[in-house]
Amino acid sequence: MDQIHDIRFRFYEKGENVSQIAEALRLDWRTVRKYIDQNDFNKPVPKPAVDKKFCPKLDPYKAVIDSWLIEDKSAPRKQRHTAKRVFHRLLSEVTGFDCSYRTVAAYYAVKHREIFKQNKQAYLPLVHQPGEAQVDFGTADFYENGRKLTGKYLEVSFPYSNKGYLQLFYGENMECLLEGLDAIFRHIGCVPGELWFDNTKVIVTEIIRGGGRNLTDKFERFREHYCFKAVFMNPGAGHEKGNVENKVGYQRRNFMVPVPHFLSLSDYNQHLLSECEKDSRRGHYRYDETIEERFQADLKACHELPVIRFDLTGHQILKADNWAKVYLNKRQHAYSVAPKYAQCPVHLVLTSSMVIIQDENFREIVRHRRLYGDNRQEQMDWLPYLKQLSLRPRALKYTGIYELMPESIQTYLTTCSSSEVGQVLKLLSELTDRTGFDSAVNTVNHAITYQARDADSLSNLYRRLYSDIPELPAMTLPLGIPKMTPMQPNLTAYDVLLQGTGVDGRVG
């Protein structure tokens, strides 16, 4: 991607022709022309994720090496560990150490650079030009459908005009960043020529010597697709993009106080864009113009949106475990798949709010609300599991799925006869399909209270709890109809008949 970026930069920014670029980069002119004309930078068919550890044989000793290098930060420069000294200390002080010097030196080079990296000052313009934008994330609480959440909002500000836009998300990741930028670009109808960013891990994988950056592949494709220049601040120098830093606080105080309540996050994001437009009618803090009037110069300096839509989703291929689950966010967040996909690779499509799980042919298996936060959480869709278990009820207690079920359902299934378990599981899957797993659990809780242990009773309880049957008012009789005395039936004759003897003493 670096070479592609260099080709396009030389052609679009420096004005070099195809022959000049081909000669300078020692490329065939057809290759140069291909990348100049390319207008779709979506990633090709996703490849399986490969977990490659760096110097895995050193894993038992990395903590020791790291501690020595960290201690070196407080030691004189000439009394710090070299790779050779680290190797000899490991040989003499660590029992069982059996790695080569080459392995130690390779790890030392990377870790030493990480611990002792030095920041270099870069030139930053003091006067902001039209068409330049700054990007940052802020934090805010909100209520969606009565549920309190702490989320992140993407802020894009234009320092020349002081206009800003924001979009609210459940968290901060690549999908949130790209969806927010795309939504704002499409709202204003164009793309800024230059965007300033922090060195967030969402975008930057490594800061290299000389001020360069190694960027994530997805962001590089997004940048080339929308054809903007990405500028990164010096580490720890957030003041370098002070306009957006101020805008993050301003819009939180003005748009999110009091804490917002809404039903749909997507609808609320449209409301936020409208609020930003209203806010731009106020006067600029420095010039005798409104923010909106100065923003017109920003718009003129921007360029058109790309014709081809960019795929904003993330893609991963993961292997489901024995319980048919996959994990994200360092295994903190678990998502169910379906029993038949246990120990099978599945394809994940990630958006800012959803995790869509597909099979090897990209057919959807299940979709979940995406989880956020650093605590352990789980999203379970019980329908596929209940359907599978209803076909093999005798295997219920020998599967890991039984242990994952809520305690009330385990208790209820224990009280059912072996002939009823399959029917109950089938019914629970039907109830889950109709109104969700929570309604099925609630029905089971009522069944336990009433000691109802069969599928028919469970079905009747569900209808009583969830069927939309209106309660009719008492019927009032018109005047003139006489009031009847209720008849008291004598059931003695029926009791005798049921015992096999008629009222006259003869057997029926």
Short mmCIF file of C-alpha atoms in Angstrom, two decimals:
data_model
loop_
_atom_site.label_atom_id
_atom_site.label_comp_id
_atom_site.label_asym_id
_atom_site.label_seq_id
_atom_site.Cartn_x
_atom_site.Cartn_y
_atom_site.Cartn_z
CA MET A 1 0.00 0.00 0.00
CA ASP A 2 2.94 2.38 0.59
CA GLN A 3 4.04 2.07 -3.02
CA ILE A 4 0.48 2.62 -4.25
CA HIS A 5 0.20 5.68 -2.05
CA ASP A 6 3.54 6.98 -3.41
CA ILE A 7 2.39 6.51 -7.03
CA ARG A 8 -0.91 8.34 -6.43
CA PHE A 9 0.81 11.08 -4.41
CA ARG A 10 3.30 11.75 -7.20
CA PHE A 11 0.55 11.87 -9.82
CA TYR A 12 -2.22 13.77 -7.99
CA GLU A 13 -0.17 15.95 -5.63
CA LYS A 14 3.18 16.54 -7.37
CA GLY A 15 1.81 16.49 -10.92
CA GLU A 16 4.28 13.93 -12.32
CA ASN A 17 3.21 12.02 -15.43
CA VAL A 18 3.09 8.24 -15.83
CA SER A 19 6.49 7.96 -17.52
CA GLN A 20 8.24 10.01 -14.85
CA ILE A 21 6.72 7.92 -12.04
CA ALA A 22 7.56 4.64 -13.79
CA GLU A 23 11.18 5.73 -14.28
CA ALA A 24 11.59 7.05 -10.73
CA LEU A 25 10.13 3.94 -9.07
CA ARG A 26 11.48 1.47 -11.66
CA LEU A 27 8.03 0.14 -12.47
CA ASP A 28 6.28 -0.77 -15.69
CA TRP A 29 4.14 2.13 -16.94
CA ARG A 30 1.12 -0.21 -17.05
CA THR A 31 1.47 -0.86 -13.31
CA VAL A 32 1.64 2.88 -12.64
CA ARG A 33 -1.42 3.54 -14.80
CA LYS A 34 -3.33 0.72 -13.06
CA TYR A 35 -2.92 2.25 -9.59
CA ILE A 36 -3.58 5.80 -10.78
CA ASP A 37 -6.89 4.72 -12.32
CA GLN A 38 -7.87 2.44 -9.43
CA ASN A 39 -10.93 3.77 -7.59
CA ASP A 40 -11.85 0.77 -5.46
CA PHE A 41 -9.63 -0.05 -2.52
CA ASN A 42 -11.94 -2.55 -0.82
CA LYS A 43 -9.98 -5.49 0.50
CA PRO A 44 -10.22 -8.70 -1.59
CA VAL A 45 -11.75 -11.91 -0.23
CA PRO A 46 -10.83 -12.06 3.49
CA LYS A 47 -8.13 -14.50 4.47
CA PRO A 48 -8.17 -16.66 7.63
CA ALA A 49 -6.62 -14.99 10.63
CA VAL A 50 -3.21 -16.46 11.42
CA ASP A 51 -1.83 -16.16 14.92
CA LYS A 52 1.89 -15.61 14.49
CA LYS A 53 3.86 -15.08 17.68
CA PHE A 54 7.18 -13.26 17.59
CA CYS A 55 10.01 -15.45 18.89
CA PRO A 56 7.60 -17.96 20.54
CA LYS A 57 10.46 -20.05 21.95
CA LEU A 58 11.38 -17.06 24.13
CA ASP A 59 7.91 -16.77 25.68
CA PRO A 60 8.94 -18.21 29.10
CA TYR A 61 11.81 -15.67 29.31
CA LYS A 62 10.30 -12.53 27.79
CA ALA A 63 9.12 -11.17 31.14
CA VAL A 64 12.65 -11.47 32.54
CA ILE A 65 14.21 -9.75 29.50
CA ASP A 66 11.59 -6.98 29.61
CA SER A 67 12.27 -6.32 33.31
CA TRP A 68 16.03 -5.95 32.65
CA LEU A 69 15.45 -3.49 29.80
CA ILE A 70 12.95 -1.45 31.84
CA GLU A 71 15.47 -1.20 34.70
CA ASP A 72 17.99 0.10 32.15
CA LYS A 73 15.90 3.25 31.68
CA SER A 74 17.20 4.51 35.03
CA ALA A 75 20.80 3.39 34.37
CA PRO A 76 23.55 5.39 32.60
CA ARG A 77 23.54 4.87 28.84
CA LYS A 78 26.89 3.09 28.86
CA GLN A 79 25.78 0.68 31.59
CA ARG A 80 22.74 -0.75 29.84
CA HIS A 81 22.27 -4.28 28.55
CA THR A 82 23.36 -5.23 25.07
CA ALA A 83 21.80 -8.20 23.27
CA LYS A 84 24.94 -10.24 24.01
CA ARG A 85 24.83 -9.35 27.72
CA VAL A 86 21.17 -10.37 27.90
CA PHE A 87 22.02 -13.70 26.26
CA HIS A 88 24.88 -14.45 28.67
CA ARG A 89 22.79 -13.54 31.72
CA LEU A 90 20.02 -15.88 30.58
CA LEU A 91 22.54 -18.69 30.17
CA SER A 92 24.02 -18.20 33.63
CA GLU A 93 20.98 -17.16 35.68
CA VAL A 94 17.94 -18.91 34.19
CA THR A 95 17.68 -22.66 34.67
CA GLY A 96 16.77 -24.57 31.52
CA PHE A 97 17.38 -21.70 29.09
CA ASP A 98 18.04 -23.23 25.64
CA CYS A 99 17.49 -20.50 23.02
CA SER A 100 20.07 -19.30 20.51
CA TYR A 101 21.77 -15.92 20.53
CA ARG A 102 20.10 -15.09 17.18
CA THR A 103 16.64 -15.50 18.75
CA VAL A 104 17.55 -13.35 21.75
CA ALA A 105 19.07 -10.65 19.52
CA ALA A 106 15.95 -10.51 17.31
CA TYR A 107 13.63 -10.04 20.29
CA TYR A 108 16.04 -7.60 21.97
CA ALA A 109 16.11 -5.37 18.87
CA VAL A 110 12.31 -5.01 18.79
CA LYS A 111 11.81 -4.65 22.55
CA HIS A 112 14.72 -2.23 23.01
CA ARG A 113 13.35 0.02 20.27
CA GLU A 114 9.90 -0.09 21.89
CA ILE A 115 11.15 0.83 25.37
CA PHE A 116 13.75 3.43 24.37
CA LYS A 117 12.02 5.04 21.39
CA GLN A 118 12.48 8.81 21.20
CA ASN A 119 9.96 11.37 20.02
CA LYS A 120 11.02 13.83 17.36
CA GLN A 121 9.42 17.18 16.83
CA ALA A 122 7.63 17.72 13.54
CA TYR A 123 6.64 20.97 11.87
CA LEU A 124 2.98 21.91 12.42
CA PRO A 125 1.35 24.82 10.58
CA LEU A 126 0.07 27.59 12.82
CA VAL A 127 -2.54 28.78 10.30
CA HIS A 128 -5.28 26.33 9.38
CA GLN A 129 -6.28 26.12 5.75
CA PRO A 130 -9.78 25.52 4.34
CA GLY A 131 -10.55 21.84 3.78
CA GLU A 132 -8.46 20.66 6.74
CA ALA A 133 -10.23 18.56 9.41
CA GLN A 134 -9.23 17.12 12.79
CA VAL A 135 -10.52 13.83 14.25
CA ASP A 136 -10.86 12.61 17.84
CA PHE A 137 -13.07 10.50 20.12
CA GLY A 138 -14.91 11.65 23.25
CA THR A 139 -16.73 9.72 25.99
CA ALA A 140 -20.39 10.18 26.98
CA ASP A 141 -23.17 8.37 28.85
CA PHE A 142 -26.58 7.85 27.26
CA TYR A 143 -29.79 5.85 27.66
CA GLU A 144 -30.99 3.66 24.79
CA ASN A 145 -34.39 2.02 25.35
CA GLY A 146 -34.02 2.77 29.07
CA ARG A 147 -30.63 1.03 29.31
CA LYS A 148 -27.74 3.19 30.51
CA LEU A 149 -24.57 2.87 28.46
CA THR A 150 -21.18 4.55 28.33
CA GLY A 151 -20.12 5.07 24.73
CA LYS A 152 -17.74 6.99 22.49
CA TYR A 153 -18.52 9.71 19.99
CA LEU A 154 -16.44 10.51 16.94
CA GLU A 155 -15.73 14.24 16.55
CA VAL A 156 -14.68 15.80 13.22
CA SER A 157 -13.93 19.53 13.35
CA PHE A 158 -12.85 22.03 10.69
CA PRO A 159 -10.41 24.51 12.35
CA TYR A 160 -10.69 27.12 9.58
CA SER A 161 -14.44 27.61 10.14
CA ASN A 162 -14.71 26.08 13.64
CA LYS A 163 -17.56 23.85 12.48
CA GLY A 164 -17.82 20.37 13.98
CA TYR A 165 -19.80 17.17 13.55
CA LEU A 166 -20.18 14.18 15.84
CA GLN A 167 -21.54 10.62 15.71
CA LEU A 168 -22.24 8.48 18.78
CA PHE A 169 -21.22 4.81 19.09
CA TYR A 170 -21.17 2.03 21.68
CA GLY A 171 -17.36 1.98 21.74
CA GLU A 172 -14.19 2.90 19.86
CA ASN A 173 -12.79 0.63 17.16
CA MET A 174 -12.05 0.58 13.44
CA GLU A 175 -15.70 0.04 12.47
CA CYS A 176 -16.84 2.99 14.62
CA LEU A 177 -14.15 5.24 13.13
CA LEU A 178 -14.88 4.37 9.50
CA GLU A 179 -18.68 4.42 9.87
CA GLY A 180 -18.51 7.81 11.61
CA LEU A 181 -16.21 9.36 9.01
CA ASP A 182 -18.28 7.97 6.15
CA ALA A 183 -21.54 9.27 7.68
CA ILE A 184 -20.08 12.78 8.14
CA PHE A 185 -18.54 12.83 4.64
CA ARG A 186 -21.87 11.84 3.11
CA HIS A 187 -23.73 14.39 5.24
CA ILE A 188 -21.59 17.28 3.95
CA GLY A 189 -21.41 15.74 0.46
CA CYS A 190 -17.60 15.78 0.09
CA VAL A 191 -14.27 14.65 1.60
CA PRO A 192 -11.71 16.92 3.34
CA GLY A 193 -8.31 16.97 1.66
CA GLU A 194 -6.44 16.51 4.95
CA LEU A 195 -7.39 14.82 8.24
CA TRP A 196 -5.38 15.00 11.48
CA PHE A 197 -5.37 12.04 13.89
CA ASP A 198 -3.93 10.89 17.20
CA ASN A 199 -1.68 7.83 17.21
CA THR A 200 -4.59 5.59 18.22
CA LYS A 201 -4.02 1.83 18.03
CA VAL A 202 -7.12 1.64 15.84
CA ILE A 203 -5.05 3.21 13.04
CA VAL A 204 -1.34 3.18 13.96
CA THR A 205 0.40 -0.14 14.55
CA GLU A 206 3.89 1.34 15.04
CA ILE A 207 5.65 4.72 15.12
CA ILE A 208 8.90 4.30 13.21
CA ARG A 209 12.16 6.20 13.15
CA GLY A 210 11.92 9.59 11.44
CA GLY A 211 8.29 10.22 12.35
CA GLY A 212 6.72 7.68 9.97
CA ARG A 213 3.81 5.45 10.85
CA ASN A 214 2.91 1.86 10.09
CA LEU A 215 -0.86 1.85 9.58
CA THR A 216 -3.51 -0.86 9.66
CA ASP A 217 -4.37 -2.26 6.24
CA LYS A 218 -8.07 -1.35 6.56
CA PHE A 219 -7.31 2.31 7.28
CA GLU A 220 -4.81 2.54 4.44
CA ARG A 221 -7.44 1.24 2.03
CA PHE A 222 -10.01 3.69 3.42
CA ARG A 223 -7.56 6.60 3.04
CA GLU A 224 -6.75 5.73 -0.58
CA HIS A 225 -10.40 5.08 -1.43
CA TYR A 226 -11.49 8.52 -0.15
CA CYS A 227 -8.25 10.12 -1.36
CA PHE A 228 -7.34 12.25 1.68
CA LYS A 229 -4.01 12.95 3.37
CA ALA A 230 -3.63 11.56 6.92
CA VAL A 231 -1.51 13.64 9.33
CA PHE A 232 -0.51 12.21 12.72
CA MET A 233 0.38 14.18 15.83
CA ASN A 234 3.52 13.69 17.90
CA PRO A 235 2.92 11.14 20.71
CA GLY A 236 1.47 12.81 23.80
CA ALA A 237 0.94 16.11 21.96
CA GLY A 238 -2.84 16.36 21.78
CA HIS A 239 -2.57 20.15 21.90
CA GLU A 240 -1.35 20.05 18.31
CA LYS A 241 -4.96 19.50 17.25
CA GLY A 242 -6.49 21.77 19.86
CA ASN A 243 -9.53 22.67 17.77
CA VAL A 244 -11.01 19.20 17.88
CA GLU A 245 -10.00 18.77 21.54
CA ASN A 246 -12.03 21.87 22.40
CA LYS A 247 -14.89 20.77 20.17
CA VAL A 248 -15.13 17.41 21.96
CA GLY A 249 -15.83 19.22 25.24
CA TYR A 250 -18.06 21.92 23.72
CA GLN A 251 -20.42 19.51 21.99
CA ARG A 252 -20.61 17.20 25.00
CA ARG A 253 -21.67 20.13 27.20
CA ASN A 254 -24.17 21.48 24.67
CA PHE A 255 -25.59 18.35 23.01
CA MET A 256 -25.36 15.72 25.77
CA VAL A 257 -26.41 17.60 28.88
CA PRO A 258 -28.68 16.33 30.34
CA VAL A 259 -27.76 12.73 29.58
CA PRO A 260 -29.67 11.92 26.36
CA HIS A 261 -32.51 9.36 26.26
CA PHE A 262 -33.56 7.82 22.95
CA LEU A 263 -34.92 4.63 21.39
CA SER A 264 -32.63 4.21 18.36
CA LEU A 265 -28.95 5.15 18.16
CA SER A 266 -29.06 5.55 14.37
CA ASP A 267 -31.98 7.99 14.63
CA TYR A 268 -30.21 9.92 17.38
CA ASN A 269 -27.10 10.25 15.20
CA GLN A 270 -29.22 11.91 12.53
CA HIS A 271 -30.52 14.27 15.23
CA LEU A 272 -26.92 15.11 16.23
CA LEU A 273 -26.06 16.09 12.64
CA SER A 274 -29.07 18.42 12.62
CA GLU A 275 -27.96 19.97 15.92
CA CYS A 276 -24.50 20.61 14.44
CA GLU A 277 -26.08 22.47 11.53
CA LYS A 278 -28.10 24.64 13.92
CA ASP A 279 -25.02 25.36 16.03
CA SER A 280 -23.11 26.65 12.99
CA ARG A 281 -25.46 29.66 12.71
CA ARG A 282 -23.68 31.38 15.62
CA GLY A 283 -20.89 33.87 15.09
CA HIS A 284 -17.27 32.81 14.78
CA TYR A 285 -15.20 33.47 17.91
CA ARG A 286 -12.58 35.47 15.98
CA TYR A 287 -14.04 36.73 12.69
CA ASP A 288 -17.05 38.86 11.88
CA GLU A 289 -18.78 35.96 10.16
CA THR A 290 -20.93 33.01 11.16
CA ILE A 291 -19.36 29.57 11.37
CA GLU A 292 -21.55 28.46 8.46
CA GLU A 293 -20.37 31.31 6.26
CA ARG A 294 -16.72 30.39 6.81
CA PHE A 295 -17.56 26.71 6.33
CA GLN A 296 -18.38 27.38 2.67
CA ALA A 297 -14.64 27.89 2.07
CA ASP A 298 -14.02 24.50 3.72
CA LEU A 299 -16.52 22.87 1.37
CA LYS A 300 -14.92 24.42 -1.71
CA ALA A 301 -11.53 23.02 -0.69
CA CYS A 302 -12.92 19.49 -0.28
CA HIS A 303 -13.25 16.97 -3.12
CA GLU A 304 -16.06 14.74 -4.34
CA LEU A 305 -17.11 11.50 -2.70
CA PRO A 306 -15.92 8.30 -4.42
CA VAL A 307 -18.41 6.72 -6.81
CA ILE A 308 -17.90 3.18 -5.46
CA ARG A 309 -19.03 2.49 -1.91
CA PHE A 310 -16.31 1.35 0.51
CA ASP A 311 -16.94 -1.76 2.60
CA LEU A 312 -16.86 -0.34 6.13
CA THR A 313 -17.25 -3.70 7.86
CA GLY A 314 -14.49 -5.70 9.49
CA HIS A 315 -13.88 -9.36 8.58
CA GLN A 316 -12.36 -12.20 10.58
CA ILE A 317 -12.24 -15.96 10.28
CA LEU A 318 -12.29 -17.72 13.66
CA LYS A 319 -12.69 -21.31 14.78
CA ALA A 320 -15.64 -22.08 17.05
CA ASP A 321 -14.78 -23.98 20.24
CA ASN A 322 -16.38 -27.18 21.59
CA TRP A 323 -19.43 -25.21 22.75
CA ALA A 324 -19.78 -23.56 19.31
CA LYS A 325 -18.66 -20.14 20.52
CA VAL A 326 -16.23 -17.58 19.11
CA TYR A 327 -14.42 -14.88 21.07
CA LEU A 328 -13.40 -11.28 20.44
CA ASN A 329 -11.58 -8.56 22.43
CA LYS A 330 -8.87 -10.85 23.86
CA ARG A 331 -11.49 -13.55 24.65
CA GLN A 332 -13.45 -11.18 26.89
CA HIS A 333 -16.54 -11.31 24.66
CA ALA A 334 -18.15 -14.62 23.65
CA TYR A 335 -20.69 -15.08 20.85
CA SER A 336 -22.69 -18.26 20.20
CA VAL A 337 -22.79 -19.82 16.73
CA ALA A 338 -24.79 -23.08 16.44
CA PRO A 339 -24.07 -26.63 17.72
CA LYS A 340 -23.22 -28.12 14.32
CA TYR A 341 -20.40 -25.57 13.86
CA ALA A 342 -18.44 -26.66 16.94
CA GLN A 343 -14.71 -26.89 16.07
CA CYS A 344 -15.43 -25.39 12.62
CA PRO A 345 -14.12 -22.15 11.07
CA VAL A 346 -16.73 -19.41 10.68
CA HIS A 347 -16.62 -16.01 9.02
CA LEU A 348 -17.37 -12.91 11.15
CA VAL A 349 -18.65 -9.66 9.67
CA LEU A 350 -18.19 -6.81 12.17
CA THR A 351 -20.02 -3.49 12.26
CA SER A 352 -19.99 -0.93 15.05
CA SER A 353 -23.16 -2.47 16.53
CA MET A 354 -23.42 -6.04 15.18
CA VAL A 355 -21.45 -9.28 14.92
CA ILE A 356 -22.79 -11.31 11.99
CA ILE A 357 -21.57 -14.92 11.87
CA GLN A 358 -21.55 -16.75 8.53
CA ASP A 359 -20.61 -20.25 7.38
CA GLU A 360 -17.84 -21.11 4.91
CA ASN A 361 -20.13 -20.16 2.01
CA PHE A 362 -20.89 -16.75 3.57
CA ARG A 363 -24.46 -17.71 4.48
CA GLU A 364 -25.65 -16.09 7.70
CA ILE A 365 -25.88 -18.38 10.73
CA VAL A 366 -26.71 -15.88 13.46
CA ARG A 367 -26.24 -12.21 14.32
CA HIS A 368 -25.56 -10.65 17.72
CA ARG A 369 -25.46 -7.20 19.25
CA ARG A 370 -21.77 -6.31 19.52
CA LEU A 371 -20.37 -6.24 23.06
CA TYR A 372 -18.13 -3.49 24.44
CA GLY A 373 -16.11 -3.07 27.64
CA ASP A 374 -13.21 -4.90 29.27
CA ASN A 375 -15.29 -7.26 31.43
CA ARG A 376 -16.32 -10.79 30.45
CA GLN A 377 -19.63 -10.85 28.58
CA GLU A 378 -21.55 -13.32 26.48
CA GLN A 379 -24.16 -13.16 23.73
CA MET A 380 -26.15 -16.37 23.32
CA ASP A 381 -28.76 -17.18 20.69
CA TRP A 382 -30.39 -20.25 22.20
CA LEU A 383 -32.64 -21.13 19.26
CA PRO A 384 -30.13 -23.27 17.29
CA TYR A 385 -29.07 -25.10 20.47
CA LEU A 386 -32.64 -25.87 21.58
CA LYS A 387 -33.61 -27.13 18.12
CA GLN A 388 -30.58 -29.43 18.02
CA LEU A 389 -31.18 -30.77 21.54
CA SER A 390 -34.89 -31.39 20.87
CA LEU A 391 -33.82 -33.92 18.21
CA ARG A 392 -31.50 -35.71 20.63
CA PRO A 393 -32.99 -35.19 24.11
CA ARG A 394 -31.18 -38.16 25.66
CA ALA A 395 -27.83 -36.47 24.97
CA LEU A 396 -28.89 -33.32 26.85
CA LYS A 397 -26.96 -33.87 30.10
CA TYR A 398 -23.87 -35.11 28.28
CA THR A 399 -23.36 -31.89 26.32
CA GLY A 400 -21.71 -28.71 27.52
CA ILE A 401 -24.86 -26.83 26.50
CA TYR A 402 -26.81 -28.14 29.51
CA GLU A 403 -24.32 -26.49 31.90
CA LEU A 404 -24.73 -23.17 30.06
CA MET A 405 -28.51 -23.11 30.50
CA PRO A 406 -30.11 -20.92 33.19
CA GLU A 407 -30.54 -22.74 36.50
CA SER A 408 -34.35 -22.59 36.30
CA ILE A 409 -34.42 -24.45 32.97
CA GLN A 410 -32.00 -27.08 34.31
CA THR A 411 -34.26 -27.58 37.34
CA TYR A 412 -37.38 -27.82 35.19
CA LEU A 413 -35.91 -30.35 32.76
CA THR A 414 -34.78 -32.49 35.71
CA THR A 415 -38.40 -32.79 36.90
CA CYS A 416 -39.73 -33.76 33.46
CA SER A 417 -40.10 -37.41 32.49
CA SER A 418 -37.69 -38.75 29.87
CA SER A 419 -40.53 -38.95 27.33
CA GLU A 420 -41.43 -35.28 27.91
CA VAL A 421 -37.92 -33.76 27.66
CA GLY A 422 -37.82 -33.79 23.85
CA GLN A 423 -41.29 -32.21 23.56
CA VAL A 424 -40.42 -29.55 26.16
CA LEU A 425 -37.18 -28.65 24.35
CA LYS A 426 -39.03 -28.43 21.04
CA LEU A 427 -41.64 -26.16 22.63
CA LEU A 428 -38.94 -23.98 24.24
CA SER A 429 -37.32 -23.51 20.82
CA GLU A 430 -40.70 -22.46 19.36
CA LEU A 431 -41.31 -19.98 22.18
CA THR A 432 -37.78 -18.58 21.76
CA ASP A 433 -38.41 -18.17 18.04
CA ARG A 434 -41.64 -16.25 18.73
CA THR A 435 -40.75 -13.82 21.50
CA GLY A 436 -37.15 -14.51 22.56
CA PHE A 437 -35.33 -16.72 25.05
CA ASP A 438 -36.23 -14.51 28.04
CA SER A 439 -39.94 -15.20 27.48
CA ALA A 440 -39.23 -18.95 27.41
CA VAL A 441 -37.30 -18.71 30.69
CA ASN A 442 -40.10 -16.68 32.30
CA THR A 443 -42.66 -19.31 31.22
CA VAL A 444 -40.52 -22.06 32.77
CA ASN A 445 -40.27 -20.08 36.03
CA HIS A 446 -44.09 -19.94 36.21
CA ALA A 447 -44.31 -23.65 35.37
CA ILE A 448 -42.03 -24.45 38.32
CA THR A 449 -44.28 -22.39 40.60
CA TYR A 450 -47.41 -24.27 39.42
CA GLN A 451 -45.58 -27.63 39.34
CA ALA A 452 -46.53 -28.06 35.69
CA ARG A 453 -44.23 -30.68 34.17
CA ASP A 454 -45.52 -31.31 30.66
CA ALA A 455 -45.33 -29.50 27.32
CA ASP A 456 -49.10 -28.81 27.13
CA SER A 457 -49.13 -27.04 30.50
CA LEU A 458 -46.06 -25.05 29.45
CA SER A 459 -47.79 -24.00 26.23
CA ASN A 460 -50.93 -22.91 28.12
CA LEU A 461 -48.85 -20.86 30.57
CA TYR A 462 -47.09 -19.14 27.67
CA ARG A 463 -50.43 -18.22 26.05
CA ARG A 464 -51.64 -16.80 29.34
CA LEU A 465 -48.45 -14.73 29.77
CA TYR A 466 -47.73 -13.57 26.21
CA SER A 467 -50.74 -14.07 23.94
CA ASP A 468 -52.52 -10.84 23.07
CA ILE A 469 -55.99 -11.87 24.26
CA PRO A 470 -58.07 -8.87 25.40
CA GLU A 471 -59.90 -9.14 28.72
CA LEU A 472 -63.61 -8.52 28.03
CA PRO A 473 -65.67 -6.43 30.47
CA ALA A 474 -68.60 -7.98 32.37
CA MET A 475 -71.81 -8.14 30.31
CA THR A 476 -74.66 -5.87 31.50
CA LEU A 477 -78.19 -7.11 30.90
CA PRO A 478 -80.91 -4.74 29.61
CA LEU A 479 -83.98 -3.94 31.72
CA GLY A 480 -86.88 -6.38 31.57
CA ILE A 481 -84.89 -9.58 31.69
CA PRO A 482 -85.73 -11.40 34.94
CA LYS A 483 -82.92 -12.36 37.25
CA MET A 484 -82.47 -16.12 37.30
CA THR A 485 -81.53 -18.12 40.35
CA PRO A 486 -78.38 -20.16 39.64
CA MET A 487 -79.11 -23.89 39.42
CA GLN A 488 -77.21 -26.05 41.85
CA PRO A 489 -76.42 -29.35 40.06
CA ASN A 490 -76.52 -32.67 41.91
CA LEU A 491 -73.50 -34.67 40.80
CA THR A 492 -74.14 -37.69 43.05
CA ALA A 493 -75.56 -39.73 40.20
CA TYR A 494 -72.42 -39.09 38.16
CA ASP A 495 -70.19 -40.20 41.02
CA VAL A 496 -72.10 -43.46 41.25
CA LEU A 497 -71.94 -43.95 37.49
CA LEU A 498 -68.18 -43.42 37.43
CA GLN A 499 -67.83 -46.11 40.10
CA GLY A 500 -69.59 -48.57 37.75
CA THR A 501 -73.00 -48.73 39.48
CA GLY A 502 -76.23 -47.15 38.27
CA VAL A 503 -78.74 -45.27 40.45
CA ASP A 504 -80.96 -48.34 40.68
CA GLY A 505 -78.11 -50.53 41.86
CA ARG A 506 -77.51 -52.30 38.56
CA VAL A 507 -74.10 -52.37 36.86
CA GLY A 508 -73.96 -50.09 33.80
#
